[in-house]
mmCIF file of C-alpha atoms in Angstrom:
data_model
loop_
_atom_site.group_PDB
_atom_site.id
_atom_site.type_symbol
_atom_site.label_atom_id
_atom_site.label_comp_id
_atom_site.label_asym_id
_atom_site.label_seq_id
_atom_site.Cartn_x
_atom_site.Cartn_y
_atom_site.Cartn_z
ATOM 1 C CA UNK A 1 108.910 45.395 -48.279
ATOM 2 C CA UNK A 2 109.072 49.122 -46.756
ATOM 3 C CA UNK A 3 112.808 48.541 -45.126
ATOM 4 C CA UNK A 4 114.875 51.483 -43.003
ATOM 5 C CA UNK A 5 112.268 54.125 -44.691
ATOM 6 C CA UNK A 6 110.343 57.095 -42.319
ATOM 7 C CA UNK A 7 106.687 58.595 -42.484
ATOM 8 C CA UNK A 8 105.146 56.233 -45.246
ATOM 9 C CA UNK A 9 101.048 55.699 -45.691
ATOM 10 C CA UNK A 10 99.559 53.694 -47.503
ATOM 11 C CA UNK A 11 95.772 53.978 -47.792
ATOM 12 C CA UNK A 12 93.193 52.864 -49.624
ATOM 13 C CA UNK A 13 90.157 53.493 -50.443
ATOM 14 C CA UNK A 14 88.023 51.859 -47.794
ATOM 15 C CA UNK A 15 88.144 48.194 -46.714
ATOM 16 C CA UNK A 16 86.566 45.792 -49.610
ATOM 17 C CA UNK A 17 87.784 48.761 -52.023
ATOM 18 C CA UNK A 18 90.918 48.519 -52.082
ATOM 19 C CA UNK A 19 91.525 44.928 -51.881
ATOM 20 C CA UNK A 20 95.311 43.425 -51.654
ATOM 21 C CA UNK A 21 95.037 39.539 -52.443
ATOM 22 C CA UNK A 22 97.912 37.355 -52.048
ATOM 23 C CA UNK A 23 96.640 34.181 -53.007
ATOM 24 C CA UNK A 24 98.983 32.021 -54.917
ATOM 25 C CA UNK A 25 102.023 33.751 -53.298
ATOM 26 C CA UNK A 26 105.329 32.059 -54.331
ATOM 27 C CA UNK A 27 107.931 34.546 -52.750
ATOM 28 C CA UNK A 28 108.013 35.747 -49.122
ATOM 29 C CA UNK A 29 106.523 35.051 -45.515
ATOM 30 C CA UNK A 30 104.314 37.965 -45.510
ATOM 31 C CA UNK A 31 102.088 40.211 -47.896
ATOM 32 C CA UNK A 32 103.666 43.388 -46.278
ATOM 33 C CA UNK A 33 106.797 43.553 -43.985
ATOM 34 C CA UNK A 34 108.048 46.898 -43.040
ATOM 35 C CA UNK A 35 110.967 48.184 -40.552
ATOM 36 C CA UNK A 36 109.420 52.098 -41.429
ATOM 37 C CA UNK A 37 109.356 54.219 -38.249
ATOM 38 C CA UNK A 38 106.224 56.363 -38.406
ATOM 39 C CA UNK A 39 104.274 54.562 -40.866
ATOM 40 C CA UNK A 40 100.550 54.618 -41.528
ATOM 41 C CA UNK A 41 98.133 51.846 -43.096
ATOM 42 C CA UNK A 42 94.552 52.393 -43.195
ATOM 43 C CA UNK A 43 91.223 51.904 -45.444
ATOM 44 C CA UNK A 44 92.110 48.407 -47.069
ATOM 45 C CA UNK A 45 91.730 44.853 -47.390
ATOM 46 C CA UNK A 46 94.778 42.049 -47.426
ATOM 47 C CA UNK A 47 94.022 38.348 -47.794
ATOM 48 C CA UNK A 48 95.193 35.425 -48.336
ATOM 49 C CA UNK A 49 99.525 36.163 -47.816
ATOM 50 C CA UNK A 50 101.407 32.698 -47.676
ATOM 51 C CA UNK A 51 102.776 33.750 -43.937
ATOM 52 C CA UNK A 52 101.755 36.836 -42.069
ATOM 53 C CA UNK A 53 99.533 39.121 -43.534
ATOM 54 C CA UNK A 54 101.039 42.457 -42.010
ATOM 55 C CA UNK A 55 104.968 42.093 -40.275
ATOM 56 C CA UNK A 56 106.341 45.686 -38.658
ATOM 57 C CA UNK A 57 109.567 45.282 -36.737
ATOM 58 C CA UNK A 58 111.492 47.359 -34.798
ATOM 59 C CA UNK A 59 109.565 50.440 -35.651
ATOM 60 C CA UNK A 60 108.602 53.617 -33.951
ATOM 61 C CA UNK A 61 105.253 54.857 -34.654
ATOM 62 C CA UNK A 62 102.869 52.637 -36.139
ATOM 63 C CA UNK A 63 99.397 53.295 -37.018
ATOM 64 C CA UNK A 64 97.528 50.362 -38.288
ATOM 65 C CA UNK A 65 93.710 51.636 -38.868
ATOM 66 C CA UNK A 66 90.271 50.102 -40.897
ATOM 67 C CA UNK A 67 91.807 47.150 -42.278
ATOM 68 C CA UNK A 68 90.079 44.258 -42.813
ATOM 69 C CA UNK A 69 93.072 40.967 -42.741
ATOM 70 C CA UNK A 70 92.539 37.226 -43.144
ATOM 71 C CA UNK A 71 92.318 33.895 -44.947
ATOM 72 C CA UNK A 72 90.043 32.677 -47.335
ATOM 73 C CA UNK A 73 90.321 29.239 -45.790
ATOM 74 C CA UNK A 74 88.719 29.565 -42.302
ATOM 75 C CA UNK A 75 89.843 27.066 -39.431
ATOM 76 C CA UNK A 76 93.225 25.973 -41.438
ATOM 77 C CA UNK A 77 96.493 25.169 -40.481
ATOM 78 C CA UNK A 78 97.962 26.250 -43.303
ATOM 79 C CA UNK A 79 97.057 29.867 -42.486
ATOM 80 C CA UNK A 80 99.113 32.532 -42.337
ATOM 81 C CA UNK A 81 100.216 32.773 -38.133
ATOM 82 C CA UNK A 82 99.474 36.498 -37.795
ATOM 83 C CA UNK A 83 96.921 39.052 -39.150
ATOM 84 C CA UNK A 84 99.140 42.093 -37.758
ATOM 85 C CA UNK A 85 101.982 41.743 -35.929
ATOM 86 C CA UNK A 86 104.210 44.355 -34.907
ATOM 87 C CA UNK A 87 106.720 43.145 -32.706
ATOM 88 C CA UNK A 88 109.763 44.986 -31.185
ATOM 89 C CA UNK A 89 108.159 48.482 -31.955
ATOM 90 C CA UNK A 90 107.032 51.641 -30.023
ATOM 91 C CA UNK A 91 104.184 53.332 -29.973
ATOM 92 C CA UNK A 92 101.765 51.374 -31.573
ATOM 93 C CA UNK A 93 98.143 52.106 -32.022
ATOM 94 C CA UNK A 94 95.585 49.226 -33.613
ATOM 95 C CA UNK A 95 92.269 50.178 -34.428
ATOM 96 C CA UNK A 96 88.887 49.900 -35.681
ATOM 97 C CA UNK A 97 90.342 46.567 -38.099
ATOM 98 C CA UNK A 98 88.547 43.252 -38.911
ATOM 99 C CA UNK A 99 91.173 39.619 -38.470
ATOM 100 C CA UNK A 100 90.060 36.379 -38.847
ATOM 101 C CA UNK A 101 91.675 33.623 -39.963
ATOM 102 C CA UNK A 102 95.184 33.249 -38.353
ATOM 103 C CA UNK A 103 96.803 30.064 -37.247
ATOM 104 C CA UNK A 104 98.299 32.015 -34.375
ATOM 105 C CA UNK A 105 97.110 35.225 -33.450
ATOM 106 C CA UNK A 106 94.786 37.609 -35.575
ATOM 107 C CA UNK A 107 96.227 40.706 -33.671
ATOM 108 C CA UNK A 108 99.700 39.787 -31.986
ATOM 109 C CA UNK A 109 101.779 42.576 -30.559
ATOM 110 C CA UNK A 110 105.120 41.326 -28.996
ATOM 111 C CA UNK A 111 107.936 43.070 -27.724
ATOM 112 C CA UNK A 112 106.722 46.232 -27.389
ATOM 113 C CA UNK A 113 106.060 49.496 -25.769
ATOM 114 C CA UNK A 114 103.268 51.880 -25.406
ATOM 115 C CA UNK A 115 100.749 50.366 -27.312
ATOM 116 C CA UNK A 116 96.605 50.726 -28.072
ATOM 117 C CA UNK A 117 94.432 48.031 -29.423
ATOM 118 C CA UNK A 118 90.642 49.418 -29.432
ATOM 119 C CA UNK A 119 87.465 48.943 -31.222
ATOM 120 C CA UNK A 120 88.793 45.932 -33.189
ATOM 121 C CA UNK A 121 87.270 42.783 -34.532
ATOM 122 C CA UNK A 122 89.199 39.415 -34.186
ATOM 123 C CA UNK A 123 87.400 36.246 -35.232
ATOM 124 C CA UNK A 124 87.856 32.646 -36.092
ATOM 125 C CA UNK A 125 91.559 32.648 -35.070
ATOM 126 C CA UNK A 126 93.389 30.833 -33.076
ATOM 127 C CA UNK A 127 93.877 33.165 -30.842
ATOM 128 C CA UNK A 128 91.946 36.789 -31.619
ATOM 129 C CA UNK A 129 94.195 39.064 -29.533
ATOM 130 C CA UNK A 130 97.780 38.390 -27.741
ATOM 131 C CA UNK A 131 100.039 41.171 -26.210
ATOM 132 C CA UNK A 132 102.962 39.190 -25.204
ATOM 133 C CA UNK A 133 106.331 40.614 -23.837
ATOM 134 C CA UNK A 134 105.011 43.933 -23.980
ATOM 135 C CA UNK A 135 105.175 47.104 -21.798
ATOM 136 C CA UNK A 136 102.350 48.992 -21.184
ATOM 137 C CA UNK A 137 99.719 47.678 -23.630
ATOM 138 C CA UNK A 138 95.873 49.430 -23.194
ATOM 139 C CA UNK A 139 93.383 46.823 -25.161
ATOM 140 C CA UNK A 140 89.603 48.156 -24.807
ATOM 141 C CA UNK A 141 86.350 48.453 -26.752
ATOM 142 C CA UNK A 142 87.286 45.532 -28.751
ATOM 143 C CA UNK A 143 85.233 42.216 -29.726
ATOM 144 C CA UNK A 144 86.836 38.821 -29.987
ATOM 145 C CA UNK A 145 84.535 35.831 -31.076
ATOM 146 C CA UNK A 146 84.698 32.962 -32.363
ATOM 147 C CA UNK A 147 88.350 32.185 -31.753
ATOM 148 C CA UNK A 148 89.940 29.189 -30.005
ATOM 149 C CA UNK A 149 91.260 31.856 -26.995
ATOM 150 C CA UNK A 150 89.713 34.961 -26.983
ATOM 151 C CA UNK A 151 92.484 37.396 -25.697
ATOM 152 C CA UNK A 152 95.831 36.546 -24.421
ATOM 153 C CA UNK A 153 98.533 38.540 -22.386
ATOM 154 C CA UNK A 154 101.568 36.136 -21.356
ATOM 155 C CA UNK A 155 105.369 37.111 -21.342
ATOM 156 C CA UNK A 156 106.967 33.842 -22.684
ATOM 157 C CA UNK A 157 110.817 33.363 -20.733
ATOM 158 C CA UNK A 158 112.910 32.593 -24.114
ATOM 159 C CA UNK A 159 112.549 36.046 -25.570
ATOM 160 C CA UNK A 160 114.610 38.857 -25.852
ATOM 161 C CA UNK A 161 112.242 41.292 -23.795
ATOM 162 C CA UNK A 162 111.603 40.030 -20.708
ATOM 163 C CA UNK A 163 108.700 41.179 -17.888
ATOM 164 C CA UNK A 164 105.894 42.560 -19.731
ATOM 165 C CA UNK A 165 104.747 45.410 -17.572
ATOM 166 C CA UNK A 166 101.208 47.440 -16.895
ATOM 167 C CA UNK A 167 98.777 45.884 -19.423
ATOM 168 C CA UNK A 168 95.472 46.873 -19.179
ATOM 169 C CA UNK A 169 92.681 44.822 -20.793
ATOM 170 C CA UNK A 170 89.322 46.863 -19.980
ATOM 171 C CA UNK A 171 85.641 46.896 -21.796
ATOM 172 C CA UNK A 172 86.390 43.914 -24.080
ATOM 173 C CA UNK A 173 83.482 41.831 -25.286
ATOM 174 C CA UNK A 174 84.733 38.295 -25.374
ATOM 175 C CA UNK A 175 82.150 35.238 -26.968
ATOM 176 C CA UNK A 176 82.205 32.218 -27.591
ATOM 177 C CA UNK A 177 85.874 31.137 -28.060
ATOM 178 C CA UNK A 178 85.387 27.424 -28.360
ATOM 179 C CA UNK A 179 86.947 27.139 -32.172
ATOM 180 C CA UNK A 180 88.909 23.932 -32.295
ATOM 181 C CA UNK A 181 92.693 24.661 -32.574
ATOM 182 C CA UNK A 182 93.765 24.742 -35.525
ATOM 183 C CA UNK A 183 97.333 26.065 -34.523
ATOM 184 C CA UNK A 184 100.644 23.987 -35.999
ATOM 185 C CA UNK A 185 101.847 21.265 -34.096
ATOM 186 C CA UNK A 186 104.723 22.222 -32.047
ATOM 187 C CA UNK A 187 103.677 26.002 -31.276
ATOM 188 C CA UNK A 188 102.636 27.648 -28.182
ATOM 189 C CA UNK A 189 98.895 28.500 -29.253
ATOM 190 C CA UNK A 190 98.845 25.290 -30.344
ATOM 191 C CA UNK A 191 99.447 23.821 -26.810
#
């Protein structure tokens, strides 16, 4: 847990290097949750948390770059619901990561503002990408296979932040998203 903290990284040394397994987690919902304005995660691997793999909230400046996030367990409800999720945070750039796995949304980003997702990989989730309450969201370049729902962009009414603005979703490569869902009963992706 990174909580009220500024300007942390933490890097590895290059995906399947630097390898963060969570399997047999007892304590917590995610493998990392932060509320760290200006923080930095790059070059590693995280598997396997008990709830969300990655959790930033109400942050400004997040960098989230060559990670490689998921689940053992392909196609299972009892996934994790996110990959990365940063929700209710500012300036938020995704990039160049590998998610599969999630029983929601490999990359989520909710609640937000200003925000790139490029050259990513989302596969075998539920669904790969979903920008959802968000203002002024550019997803490109990325590649989502293999999911149940490719890429999503929806503002749902029961939230906090309300009309999600100027999203742009532009050079996206989007195959074969015919996964069965495998979201929980009861949630939205799962309807």
């Amino acid at each position: 847990v990174l909580d009220k903290v500024k300007n942390v990284t933490i890097k590895g040394m290059g995906i399947d290097k630097t390898v963060l397994s969570f399997k047999g987690q007892k304590d917590g919902a995610e493998g990392i949750r932060a509320t760290a304005d200006g923080i930095v995660m790059e070059d590693f691997t995280i598997m396997d948390a008990k709830g969300d793999c990655i959790k930033i909230q109400d942050a400004t400046g997040v960098t989230i770059r060559r990670l490689k996030v998921g689940w053992t367990d392909q196609h299972s409800t009892s996934n994790g619901s996110y990959g990365l999720y940063p929700v209710g945070c500012t300036n938020v750039l995704i990039e160049e990561c590998e998610v599969f796995g999630s029983s929601d949304a490999g990359i989520y980003v909710g609640q937000s503002k200003n925000i790139i997702v490029r050259r990513n990989r989302a596969h075998d989730n539920v669904a790969g990408i979903e920008i959802e309450n968000c203002v002024g969201a550019d997803v490109f370049d990325n590649l989502s296979e293999n999911n149940t729902g490719g890429l999503l962009v929806f503002d749902l009414p029961e939230l906090q932040v309300k009309n999600g603005s100027r999203c742009r979703l532009f050079n996206n490569k989007i195959y074969n998203n015919n996964v069965k869902n495998f979201g929980a009963k009861g949630t939205t992706v799962a309807e």
